[in-house]
Amino acid sequence: GNDYSVMISDYAVGVNDLTMSRTITLPAPSSVQPGQVFVIKDLTGLATESVYVNIVTAAGQIDGGSNYQLKAGYESVQVMCDGTNYWLM
């Protein structure tokens, strides 16, 4: 139920404790195979504008920005790495 750093071997990351906002950190794109996809999901249904899942990356960008946030209950996102950045799918 804490912040989490995604491992290269992960595929799906479920956030199961949203008593406060959580940060999920994607690996540096240079360490990830181009085309690799990660899925992040709010499993609690409790994500809102004020308590959310904040997805960041150790390097590069996510769809041209520094982060992406899940702010709706049960929301999920897939991100694909191109070796330099992440892109929303």
CSV table of C-alpha atoms in Angstrom, one decimal, residues 5-73:
chain,number,residue,atom,x,y,z
A,5,SER,CA,8.9,1.6,-8.5
A,6,VAL,CA,7.9,-0.6,-11.5
A,7,MET,CA,10.3,-3.4,-12.3
A,8,ILE,CA,11.2,-4.2,-15.9
A,9,SER,CA,9.7,-7.7,-15.3
A,10,ASP,CA,6.3,-6.2,-14.3
A,11,TYR,CA,3.4,-6.0,-16.7
A,12,ALA,CA,0.4,-5.0,-14.6
A,13,VAL,CA,0.6,-2.9,-11.5
A,14,GLY,CA,-2.5,-2.6,-9.3
A,15,VAL,CA,-2.8,0.1,-6.7
A,16,ASN,CA,-4.7,-1.5,-3.8
A,17,ASP,CA,-4.3,1.2,-1.1
A,18,LEU,CA,-5.4,4.7,-1.9
A,19,THR,CA,-5.9,6.1,1.6
A,20,MET,CA,-3.6,8.9,0.2
A,21,SER,CA,-2.2,9.7,-3.2
A,22,ARG,CA,0.4,7.2,-4.4
A,23,THR,CA,3.3,7.6,-6.9
A,24,ILE,CA,4.1,4.8,-9.4
A,25,THR,CA,7.6,5.3,-10.9
A,26,LEU,CA,8.2,3.7,-14.3
A,27,PRO,CA,11.8,2.5,-15.1
A,28,ALA,CA,14.1,4.7,-17.1
A,29,PRO,CA,13.1,4.1,-20.8
A,30,SER,CA,16.7,3.3,-21.8
A,31,SER,CA,16.4,0.2,-19.6
A,32,VAL,CA,13.2,-1.0,-21.1
A,33,GLN,CA,12.7,-2.9,-24.4
A,34,PRO,CA,11.2,-0.7,-27.1
A,35,GLY,CA,7.5,-1.7,-27.4
A,36,GLN,CA,7.2,-2.9,-23.8
A,37,VAL,CA,3.9,-2.0,-22.3
A,38,PHE,CA,3.0,-1.5,-18.6
A,39,VAL,CA,-0.6,-1.3,-17.3
A,40,ILE,CA,-1.4,0.7,-14.1
A,41,LYS,CA,-4.8,0.4,-12.5
A,42,ASP,CA,-6.6,1.8,-9.4
A,43,LEU,CA,-8.0,-1.4,-7.8
A,44,THR,CA,-9.7,0.5,-5.0
A,45,GLY,CA,-12.2,2.6,-7.0
A,46,LEU,CA,-11.3,5.5,-4.7
A,47,ALA,CA,-9.2,7.7,-7.1
A,48,THR,CA,-10.5,11.3,-7.3
A,49,GLU,CA,-9.2,14.7,-8.2
A,50,SER,CA,-7.7,15.1,-4.7
A,51,VAL,CA,-6.5,11.5,-4.0
A,52,TYR,CA,-5.0,9.9,-7.1
A,53,VAL,CA,-2.4,7.6,-8.6
A,54,ASN,CA,0.5,9.8,-9.9
A,55,ILE,CA,2.6,8.0,-12.5
A,56,VAL,CA,6.1,9.4,-13.2
A,57,THR,CA,9.1,8.1,-15.0
A,58,ALA,CA,12.7,7.9,-13.8
A,59,ALA,CA,13.7,9.6,-17.1
A,60,GLY,CA,12.1,10.9,-20.3
A,61,GLN,CA,8.4,11.8,-20.5
A,62,ILE,CA,5.0,10.3,-20.5
A,63,ASP,CA,3.1,11.6,-23.6
A,64,GLY,CA,5.2,14.7,-23.7
A,65,GLY,CA,4.6,15.5,-20.0
A,66,SER,CA,6.3,14.8,-16.7
A,67,ASN,CA,3.5,12.6,-15.3
A,68,TYR,CA,0.1,11.1,-15.8
A,69,GLN,CA,-2.6,10.8,-13.1
A,70,LEU,CA,-5.4,8.4,-12.6
A,71,LYS,CA,-8.2,10.5,-11.0
A,72,ALA,CA,-11.3,8.3,-11.5
A,73,GLY,CA,-12.3,5.2,-9.6
